[in-house]
Amino acid sequence: MEINVHSYQELCLQGPHELYFKDLSKRKKQVMEKNGNNRKLRVCVATCNRADYSKLAPIMFGIKTEPEFFDLDVVVLGSHLIDDYGNTYRMIEQDDFDINTRLHTIVRGEDEAAMVESVGLALVKLPDVLNRLKPDIMIVHGDRFDALALATSAALMNIRILHIEGGEVSGTIDDSIRHAITKLAHYHVCCTRSAEQHLISMCEDHDRILLAGCPSYDKLLCAKNKDYMSIIRMWLGDDVKPKDYIVALQHPVTTDIKHSIKMFELTLDALISFNKRTLVLFPNIDAGSKEMVRVMRKKGIEHHPNFRAVKHVPFDQFIQLVAHAGCMIGNSSCGVREVGAFGTPVINLGTRQIGRETGENVLHVRDADTQDKILQALHLQFGKQYPCSKIYGDGNAVPRILKFLKSIDLQEPLQKKFCFPPVKDNISQDIDHILETLSALAVDLGGTNLRVAIVSMKGEIVKKYTQFNPKTYEERINLILQMCVEAAAEAVKLNCRILGVGISTGGRVNPREGIVLHSTKLIQEWNSVDLRTPLSDTLHLPVWVDNDGNCAAMAERKFGQGKGLENFVTFITGTGIGGGIIHQHELIHGSSFCAAELGHLVVSLDGPDCSCGSHGCIEAYASGMALQKEAKKLHDEDLLLVEGMSVPKDEAVSALHLIQAAKLGNVKAQSILRTAGKALGLGVVNILHTVNPSLVILSGILASHYIHIVKDVIRQQALPSVQDVDVVVSDLVDPALLGAASMVLDYTTRRIY
């Protein structure tokens, strides 16, 4: 990719830096005190090529502006020091950085063997450098083979590693190298939410991951060079106008060199036919690059009147060239990442960037096997202008990274810890396991009943057990253990392989530790209860625990109407009112595990008392308890029963009697239900205005009685922009059990088979 960053001190370093790590100021103070107030962090930044320097330079400038906190050492190696690739180390000197060490590590040959030998040569030379510099931390970027050598050396020499742009997915061998560096690195700076989730899925410690955005975007989004015409003329000629030229940058694909060379040849043929002025940058130093240069020379590109072939363009000039181009074509990560900041059309060829997140400005030609396909793509894209994309950054990455660096505690143990989901025993694979039905044990702790079920991968409840929920902790925990042991034994007879236990319970839950923090008043003696340990120790299975409302949302995500949706909200209507919020495919727990307490949204300032101690909550109007209270009041006044109804003397009056009376024409019962539905509807409106989901799901036994009233309230009270959001009744019979099972099935099946 591209290179050189000038005068970073002039860039926009101010902005909302606290988006992801609000507590870092406090942590920084504590860490500085622990490390010693006069102790600077010695940071080594190693840059291998023009591409990684464009990402590392903004960080280097940021480090340089804070000498009271950091000492910076710069190590240059790789293609920076090769004349054929532009001697790009000079731009580092032009940026006024002192290069502490130059390492010639490239073995020429531009084939697979040369790449391996280059890694080996770097591994031989780096130990002396690191022994001399003795950095506290080394910053490594990306997914190049040189970077793998750097990370390997630092890890083996007990030097902390900060990896930039981990967690991303692209194509070729780069993916494997990137993920290998991730496993060696101690700290991670990623650019997108998806990359962050990938790192977490790879069992990296969430506390050591910073979602900062791409450092190069700090410059891209502040680039306001008014004299871009002089840059265009310098590189493409005096007669070229903005939006009337092409930038081409294509690299070899190391896992299929022969095909990538053929694709480059077809690209050049298409560009010649398209007949527009084109700036062609030489490929990187990967295996196959020498053959690609031969193709360029064979076709006379360096002497063709429509082409300008160059080895290197300074980064600040390069971004002006792509910002005002009619199109960019090739397979460089720059095309799918940085160029989106300007809305310039991009044609991404082949599979080299196949997994990257892209904006709408990118047109993929993955099977670029004919000149005609590429030519058609040029006709479709050239000259268009797309909306600017900020997928990879908002221009404030460097301040976040500097703050993250300051928070590093050098007194912490150097040994990495991986955050594996809890597993007691390794289960080997054999034919019996393959023939078994993969299943979960699901436990639902309700206010009245305690239920345990065997749930299959498809969401089928194979067998269910129900008992009354005991009133004391001792009786309850013993009954849970007894029922789970019996269910696990029965599962063997039913040929079901139990992968783990999922527990759905009322109250506030810490799902990371498997602890019920505070329970609802419906479940007594159920505060600060560790559910994970006794079940895991007894059953020798991993155990997950979450709130019943969250479980209902997870059930919808895996088995119900929320399947495949990015954003939706579930309201669960039963004895109480609860819910769960799915945002960007993930369940929202909140900072203190109190998110989605939807039953305690206040919809009236002077409403009835709620069990939470407040008043006017949805639960005080629309829960089964609230309806039962109103039903008893009507019954005591002889206003509940109508013709065709009776309540036996030994049967308690319940919410179902109120609903039955309303169906039979009891006006007062109808009014109570309407008020309850309106309260729930106002809560839904508040959620629509706050979270803006694409779907609202009403779950539980009362959902069907409220649905029409809720929709009426939305039509009357909601903003026009959210009135079209669909509200549906869940079609799941046991959402709490299914949600509990989904926690098990979603995590364990990623590791087995």
Short mmCIF file of N, CA and C in Angstrom, two decimals, residues 135-265:
data_model
loop_
_atom_site.label_atom_id
_atom_site.label_comp_id
_atom_site.label_asym_id
_atom_site.label_seq_id
_atom_site.Cartn_x
_atom_site.Cartn_y
_atom_site.Cartn_z
N PRO A 135 13.11 -2.57 24.75
CA PRO A 135 11.83 -1.84 24.82
C PRO A 135 10.89 -2.47 25.85
N ASP A 136 9.98 -1.65 26.40
CA ASP A 136 8.90 -2.17 27.24
C ASP A 136 7.82 -2.80 26.39
N ILE A 137 7.64 -2.22 25.21
CA ILE A 137 6.56 -2.72 24.34
C ILE A 137 6.96 -2.50 22.89
N MET A 138 6.59 -3.45 22.05
CA MET A 138 6.84 -3.32 20.61
C MET A 138 5.50 -3.21 19.90
N ILE A 139 5.39 -2.23 19.01
CA ILE A 139 4.17 -2.06 18.21
C ILE A 139 4.39 -2.69 16.85
N VAL A 140 3.51 -3.64 16.52
CA VAL A 140 3.60 -4.39 15.26
C VAL A 140 2.29 -4.20 14.52
N HIS A 141 2.37 -4.02 13.22
CA HIS A 141 1.16 -3.81 12.43
C HIS A 141 0.88 -4.97 11.49
N GLY A 142 -0.40 -5.35 11.42
CA GLY A 142 -0.92 -6.08 10.28
C GLY A 142 -0.60 -7.54 10.15
N ASP A 143 -0.26 -7.93 8.90
CA ASP A 143 -0.31 -9.34 8.52
C ASP A 143 0.79 -9.73 7.54
N ARG A 144 1.90 -8.98 7.55
CA ARG A 144 2.98 -9.30 6.60
C ARG A 144 3.95 -10.31 7.22
N PHE A 145 4.69 -11.02 6.39
CA PHE A 145 5.60 -12.03 6.91
C PHE A 145 6.70 -11.41 7.77
N ASP A 146 7.11 -10.16 7.44
CA ASP A 146 8.11 -9.47 8.26
C ASP A 146 7.58 -9.24 9.67
N ALA A 147 6.28 -8.87 9.75
CA ALA A 147 5.67 -8.60 11.05
C ALA A 147 5.61 -9.86 11.90
N LEU A 148 5.43 -11.01 11.26
CA LEU A 148 5.42 -12.28 12.00
C LEU A 148 6.79 -12.53 12.64
N ALA A 149 7.85 -12.20 11.92
CA ALA A 149 9.20 -12.34 12.49
C ALA A 149 9.38 -11.41 13.68
N LEU A 150 8.89 -10.18 13.57
CA LEU A 150 8.98 -9.22 14.67
C LEU A 150 8.25 -9.73 15.91
N ALA A 151 7.01 -10.18 15.71
CA ALA A 151 6.19 -10.64 16.84
C ALA A 151 6.81 -11.88 17.48
N THR A 152 7.31 -12.79 16.66
CA THR A 152 7.92 -14.01 17.20
C THR A 152 9.14 -13.67 18.05
N SER A 153 9.98 -12.78 17.54
CA SER A 153 11.19 -12.39 18.28
C SER A 153 10.83 -11.73 19.61
N ALA A 154 9.90 -10.77 19.56
CA ALA A 154 9.52 -10.05 20.78
C ALA A 154 8.90 -10.99 21.80
N ALA A 155 8.03 -11.90 21.35
CA ALA A 155 7.36 -12.81 22.28
C ALA A 155 8.38 -13.72 22.96
N LEU A 156 9.33 -14.26 22.19
CA LEU A 156 10.31 -15.17 22.77
C LEU A 156 11.31 -14.45 23.68
N MET A 157 11.43 -13.12 23.50
CA MET A 157 12.34 -12.34 24.35
C MET A 157 11.60 -11.59 25.45
N ASN A 158 10.35 -12.03 25.71
CA ASN A 158 9.56 -11.48 26.82
C ASN A 158 9.36 -9.97 26.71
N ILE A 159 9.06 -9.52 25.51
CA ILE A 159 8.73 -8.11 25.27
C ILE A 159 7.25 -8.04 24.92
N ARG A 160 6.54 -7.15 25.57
CA ARG A 160 5.10 -7.00 25.32
C ARG A 160 4.87 -6.50 23.91
N ILE A 161 3.80 -7.01 23.29
CA ILE A 161 3.50 -6.69 21.89
C ILE A 161 2.13 -6.03 21.81
N LEU A 162 2.07 -4.90 21.11
CA LEU A 162 0.79 -4.26 20.77
C LEU A 162 0.58 -4.46 19.28
N HIS A 163 -0.48 -5.18 18.93
CA HIS A 163 -0.75 -5.52 17.52
C HIS A 163 -1.82 -4.59 16.97
N ILE A 164 -1.53 -3.93 15.87
CA ILE A 164 -2.47 -3.02 15.21
C ILE A 164 -3.20 -3.77 14.09
N GLU A 165 -4.54 -3.64 14.05
CA GLU A 165 -5.39 -4.19 12.99
C GLU A 165 -5.53 -5.71 13.07
N GLY A 166 -5.50 -6.27 14.27
CA GLY A 166 -5.83 -7.68 14.41
C GLY A 166 -7.32 -7.90 14.29
N GLY A 167 -7.71 -9.17 14.13
CA GLY A 167 -9.13 -9.53 14.09
C GLY A 167 -9.80 -9.36 12.75
N GLU A 168 -9.11 -8.76 11.78
CA GLU A 168 -9.73 -8.57 10.47
C GLU A 168 -9.63 -9.83 9.63
N VAL A 169 -10.45 -9.89 8.62
CA VAL A 169 -10.48 -11.05 7.73
C VAL A 169 -10.27 -10.56 6.31
N SER A 170 -9.35 -11.16 5.61
CA SER A 170 -9.13 -10.79 4.20
C SER A 170 -9.03 -12.06 3.38
N GLY A 171 -7.89 -12.34 2.84
CA GLY A 171 -7.74 -13.55 2.04
C GLY A 171 -6.28 -13.97 2.04
N THR A 172 -5.95 -15.03 1.37
CA THR A 172 -4.61 -15.56 1.20
C THR A 172 -3.95 -15.90 2.53
N ILE A 173 -2.63 -16.01 2.50
CA ILE A 173 -1.86 -16.38 3.68
C ILE A 173 -1.88 -15.28 4.73
N ASP A 174 -2.24 -14.05 4.32
CA ASP A 174 -2.25 -12.92 5.26
C ASP A 174 -3.15 -13.19 6.46
N ASP A 175 -4.29 -13.84 6.24
CA ASP A 175 -5.19 -14.16 7.35
C ASP A 175 -4.48 -15.00 8.41
N SER A 176 -3.79 -16.03 7.96
CA SER A 176 -3.10 -16.92 8.90
C SER A 176 -2.02 -16.18 9.66
N ILE A 177 -1.27 -15.34 8.95
CA ILE A 177 -0.20 -14.59 9.61
C ILE A 177 -0.79 -13.61 10.62
N ARG A 178 -1.85 -12.90 10.22
CA ARG A 178 -2.47 -11.92 11.11
C ARG A 178 -2.94 -12.58 12.40
N HIS A 179 -3.61 -13.74 12.26
CA HIS A 179 -4.14 -14.40 13.45
C HIS A 179 -3.01 -15.02 14.29
N ALA A 180 -1.93 -15.42 13.63
CA ALA A 180 -0.77 -15.93 14.39
C ALA A 180 -0.17 -14.81 15.24
N ILE A 181 -0.06 -13.62 14.67
CA ILE A 181 0.46 -12.47 15.43
C ILE A 181 -0.48 -12.14 16.59
N THR A 182 -1.78 -12.26 16.35
CA THR A 182 -2.76 -12.02 17.42
C THR A 182 -2.48 -12.93 18.61
N LYS A 183 -2.20 -14.19 18.36
CA LYS A 183 -1.96 -15.11 19.47
C LYS A 183 -0.65 -14.80 20.20
N LEU A 184 0.29 -14.16 19.52
CA LEU A 184 1.55 -13.79 20.17
C LEU A 184 1.43 -12.47 20.91
N ALA A 185 0.51 -11.61 20.48
CA ALA A 185 0.42 -10.24 21.02
C ALA A 185 -0.26 -10.22 22.37
N HIS A 186 0.14 -9.23 23.20
CA HIS A 186 -0.43 -9.05 24.53
C HIS A 186 -1.57 -8.04 24.53
N TYR A 187 -1.52 -7.09 23.58
CA TYR A 187 -2.53 -6.03 23.50
C TYR A 187 -2.94 -5.88 22.04
N HIS A 188 -4.17 -5.43 21.84
CA HIS A 188 -4.72 -5.40 20.48
C HIS A 188 -5.44 -4.08 20.22
N VAL A 189 -5.13 -3.46 19.10
CA VAL A 189 -5.86 -2.28 18.64
C VAL A 189 -6.56 -2.67 17.34
N CYS A 190 -7.89 -2.68 17.38
CA CYS A 190 -8.62 -3.08 16.17
C CYS A 190 -9.41 -1.89 15.62
N CYS A 191 -9.87 -2.05 14.39
CA CYS A 191 -10.46 -0.92 13.66
C CYS A 191 -11.97 -0.98 13.57
N THR A 192 -12.57 -2.15 13.65
CA THR A 192 -14.01 -2.26 13.48
C THR A 192 -14.61 -3.13 14.58
N ARG A 193 -15.91 -2.99 14.75
CA ARG A 193 -16.62 -3.79 15.76
C ARG A 193 -16.51 -5.28 15.43
N SER A 194 -16.59 -5.63 14.15
CA SER A 194 -16.48 -7.04 13.77
C SER A 194 -15.11 -7.60 14.13
N ALA A 195 -14.06 -6.80 13.89
CA ALA A 195 -12.71 -7.25 14.24
C ALA A 195 -12.59 -7.48 15.74
N GLU A 196 -13.20 -6.59 16.52
CA GLU A 196 -13.19 -6.76 17.98
C GLU A 196 -13.87 -8.07 18.37
N GLN A 197 -15.02 -8.36 17.75
CA GLN A 197 -15.73 -9.60 18.06
C GLN A 197 -14.92 -10.82 17.65
N HIS A 198 -14.19 -10.72 16.53
CA HIS A 198 -13.35 -11.84 16.10
C HIS A 198 -12.25 -12.11 17.13
N LEU A 199 -11.66 -11.04 17.66
CA LEU A 199 -10.61 -11.20 18.67
C LEU A 199 -11.16 -11.87 19.92
N ILE A 200 -12.35 -11.46 20.33
CA ILE A 200 -12.98 -12.07 21.51
C ILE A 200 -13.26 -13.54 21.24
N SER A 201 -13.74 -13.83 20.02
CA SER A 201 -14.01 -15.22 19.65
C SER A 201 -12.74 -16.06 19.62
N MET A 202 -11.61 -15.39 19.39
CA MET A 202 -10.31 -16.08 19.39
C MET A 202 -9.75 -16.20 20.81
N CYS A 203 -10.61 -15.90 21.81
CA CYS A 203 -10.28 -16.08 23.23
C CYS A 203 -9.27 -15.06 23.74
N GLU A 204 -9.15 -13.90 23.07
CA GLU A 204 -8.31 -12.83 23.59
C GLU A 204 -9.05 -12.11 24.71
N ASP A 205 -8.28 -11.57 25.66
CA ASP A 205 -8.83 -10.89 26.83
C ASP A 205 -9.48 -9.57 26.40
N HIS A 206 -10.79 -9.44 26.66
CA HIS A 206 -11.53 -8.24 26.23
C HIS A 206 -10.91 -6.98 26.81
N ASP A 207 -10.37 -7.04 28.03
CA ASP A 207 -9.79 -5.87 28.66
C ASP A 207 -8.51 -5.40 27.98
N ARG A 208 -7.95 -6.23 27.13
CA ARG A 208 -6.71 -5.85 26.44
C ARG A 208 -6.96 -5.56 24.96
N ILE A 209 -8.21 -5.34 24.61
CA ILE A 209 -8.58 -5.01 23.23
C ILE A 209 -9.10 -3.58 23.20
N LEU A 210 -8.57 -2.77 22.32
CA LEU A 210 -9.05 -1.40 22.13
C LEU A 210 -9.65 -1.26 20.74
N LEU A 211 -10.92 -0.90 20.69
CA LEU A 211 -11.57 -0.58 19.41
C LEU A 211 -11.33 0.90 19.16
N ALA A 212 -10.30 1.21 18.36
CA ALA A 212 -9.86 2.60 18.19
C ALA A 212 -10.18 3.16 16.81
N GLY A 213 -10.30 2.29 15.79
CA GLY A 213 -10.35 2.77 14.41
C GLY A 213 -8.96 2.72 13.80
N CYS A 214 -8.90 2.92 12.52
CA CYS A 214 -7.63 2.83 11.80
C CYS A 214 -6.84 4.13 11.96
N PRO A 215 -5.57 4.07 12.38
CA PRO A 215 -4.79 5.30 12.57
C PRO A 215 -4.68 6.16 11.32
N SER A 216 -4.63 5.53 10.15
CA SER A 216 -4.50 6.33 8.92
C SER A 216 -5.71 7.22 8.69
N TYR A 217 -6.89 6.84 9.25
CA TYR A 217 -8.08 7.67 9.11
C TYR A 217 -7.93 9.00 9.84
N ASP A 218 -7.04 9.08 10.83
CA ASP A 218 -6.81 10.35 11.50
C ASP A 218 -6.31 11.40 10.51
N LYS A 219 -5.56 10.91 9.51
CA LYS A 219 -5.09 11.84 8.49
C LYS A 219 -6.09 11.96 7.34
N LEU A 220 -6.67 10.83 6.96
CA LEU A 220 -7.60 10.85 5.82
C LEU A 220 -8.75 11.83 6.04
N LEU A 221 -9.34 11.77 7.23
CA LEU A 221 -10.53 12.57 7.49
C LEU A 221 -10.21 14.03 7.79
N CYS A 222 -8.90 14.35 7.88
CA CYS A 222 -8.49 15.75 8.06
C CYS A 222 -7.80 16.29 6.81
N ALA A 223 -7.76 15.48 5.75
CA ALA A 223 -7.03 15.88 4.54
C ALA A 223 -7.83 16.92 3.77
N LYS A 224 -7.36 18.15 3.77
CA LYS A 224 -8.05 19.25 3.08
C LYS A 224 -7.07 20.02 2.20
N ASN A 225 -6.26 19.30 1.45
CA ASN A 225 -5.25 19.93 0.61
C ASN A 225 -5.93 20.61 -0.57
N LYS A 226 -5.92 21.95 -0.58
CA LYS A 226 -6.60 22.68 -1.65
C LYS A 226 -5.80 22.63 -2.95
N ASP A 227 -4.53 22.29 -2.85
CA ASP A 227 -3.70 22.31 -4.05
C ASP A 227 -3.56 20.90 -4.64
N TYR A 228 -4.69 20.14 -4.62
CA TYR A 228 -4.61 18.78 -5.14
C TYR A 228 -4.33 18.74 -6.64
N MET A 229 -4.68 19.82 -7.35
CA MET A 229 -4.44 19.83 -8.80
C MET A 229 -2.95 19.72 -9.12
N SER A 230 -2.10 20.38 -8.30
CA SER A 230 -0.67 20.29 -8.58
C SER A 230 -0.16 18.87 -8.37
N ILE A 231 -0.76 18.15 -7.41
CA ILE A 231 -0.37 16.76 -7.17
C ILE A 231 -0.81 15.89 -8.34
N ILE A 232 -2.03 16.11 -8.82
CA ILE A 232 -2.52 15.34 -9.98
C ILE A 232 -1.64 15.58 -11.19
N ARG A 233 -1.30 16.84 -11.43
CA ARG A 233 -0.45 17.15 -12.60
C ARG A 233 0.93 16.54 -12.46
N MET A 234 1.48 16.58 -11.23
CA MET A 234 2.83 16.06 -11.02
C MET A 234 2.92 14.56 -11.35
N TRP A 235 1.88 13.79 -10.98
CA TRP A 235 1.93 12.35 -11.15
C TRP A 235 1.28 11.84 -12.43
N LEU A 236 0.36 12.62 -13.01
CA LEU A 236 -0.40 12.12 -14.16
C LEU A 236 -0.33 13.00 -15.40
N GLY A 237 0.20 14.21 -15.27
CA GLY A 237 0.32 15.07 -16.44
C GLY A 237 -0.56 16.32 -16.33
N ASP A 238 -0.18 17.36 -17.08
CA ASP A 238 -0.88 18.65 -16.99
C ASP A 238 -2.28 18.62 -17.57
N ASP A 239 -2.58 17.68 -18.44
CA ASP A 239 -3.87 17.67 -19.13
C ASP A 239 -4.94 16.84 -18.43
N VAL A 240 -4.66 16.31 -17.24
CA VAL A 240 -5.60 15.42 -16.56
C VAL A 240 -6.48 16.22 -15.59
N LYS A 241 -7.75 15.92 -15.62
CA LYS A 241 -8.71 16.59 -14.75
C LYS A 241 -9.12 15.66 -13.61
N PRO A 242 -9.59 16.24 -12.50
CA PRO A 242 -10.09 15.39 -11.40
C PRO A 242 -11.24 14.51 -11.88
N LYS A 243 -11.34 13.32 -11.31
CA LYS A 243 -12.38 12.33 -11.62
C LYS A 243 -12.28 11.77 -13.04
N ASP A 244 -11.14 12.04 -13.71
CA ASP A 244 -11.00 11.57 -15.09
C ASP A 244 -9.74 10.71 -15.24
N TYR A 245 -9.34 10.06 -14.16
CA TYR A 245 -8.18 9.17 -14.22
C TYR A 245 -8.41 8.01 -13.26
N ILE A 246 -7.56 6.99 -13.37
CA ILE A 246 -7.69 5.77 -12.58
C ILE A 246 -6.41 5.55 -11.79
N VAL A 247 -6.54 5.04 -10.58
CA VAL A 247 -5.38 4.59 -9.79
C VAL A 247 -5.47 3.06 -9.71
N ALA A 248 -4.38 2.38 -10.10
CA ALA A 248 -4.35 0.91 -10.10
C ALA A 248 -3.26 0.43 -9.15
N LEU A 249 -3.62 -0.49 -8.27
CA LEU A 249 -2.66 -1.05 -7.32
C LEU A 249 -3.03 -2.51 -7.08
N GLN A 250 -2.20 -3.42 -7.60
CA GLN A 250 -2.51 -4.84 -7.54
C GLN A 250 -1.28 -5.61 -7.06
N HIS A 251 -1.52 -6.54 -6.12
CA HIS A 251 -0.44 -7.33 -5.54
C HIS A 251 -0.63 -8.81 -5.89
N PRO A 252 0.45 -9.59 -5.81
CA PRO A 252 0.29 -11.03 -6.05
C PRO A 252 -0.48 -11.69 -4.90
N VAL A 253 -1.18 -12.77 -5.21
CA VAL A 253 -1.86 -13.58 -4.19
C VAL A 253 -0.98 -14.80 -3.96
N THR A 254 -0.37 -14.86 -2.79
CA THR A 254 0.69 -15.85 -2.56
C THR A 254 0.19 -17.29 -2.57
N THR A 255 -1.12 -17.48 -2.34
CA THR A 255 -1.65 -18.85 -2.36
C THR A 255 -2.05 -19.30 -3.76
N ASP A 256 -2.02 -18.38 -4.73
CA ASP A 256 -2.34 -18.74 -6.12
C ASP A 256 -1.63 -17.76 -7.04
N ILE A 257 -0.31 -17.87 -7.07
CA ILE A 257 0.51 -16.88 -7.79
C ILE A 257 0.19 -16.88 -9.28
N LYS A 258 0.07 -18.06 -9.85
CA LYS A 258 -0.16 -18.16 -11.31
C LYS A 258 -1.44 -17.44 -11.71
N HIS A 259 -2.51 -17.67 -10.96
CA HIS A 259 -3.78 -17.02 -11.28
C HIS A 259 -3.70 -15.51 -11.08
N SER A 260 -3.00 -15.06 -10.03
CA SER A 260 -2.95 -13.62 -9.77
C SER A 260 -2.16 -12.89 -10.85
N ILE A 261 -1.15 -13.54 -11.41
CA ILE A 261 -0.40 -12.92 -12.51
C ILE A 261 -1.28 -12.83 -13.76
N LYS A 262 -2.04 -13.89 -14.02
CA LYS A 262 -2.97 -13.86 -15.16
C LYS A 262 -4.01 -12.76 -14.97
N MET A 263 -4.52 -12.62 -13.75
CA MET A 263 -5.52 -11.59 -13.47
C MET A 263 -4.94 -10.19 -13.66
N PHE A 264 -3.68 -10.00 -13.27
CA PHE A 264 -3.03 -8.70 -13.47
C PHE A 264 -2.88 -8.39 -14.95
N GLU A 265 -2.56 -9.42 -15.73
CA GLU A 265 -2.44 -9.23 -17.18
C GLU A 265 -3.79 -8.82 -17.78
#
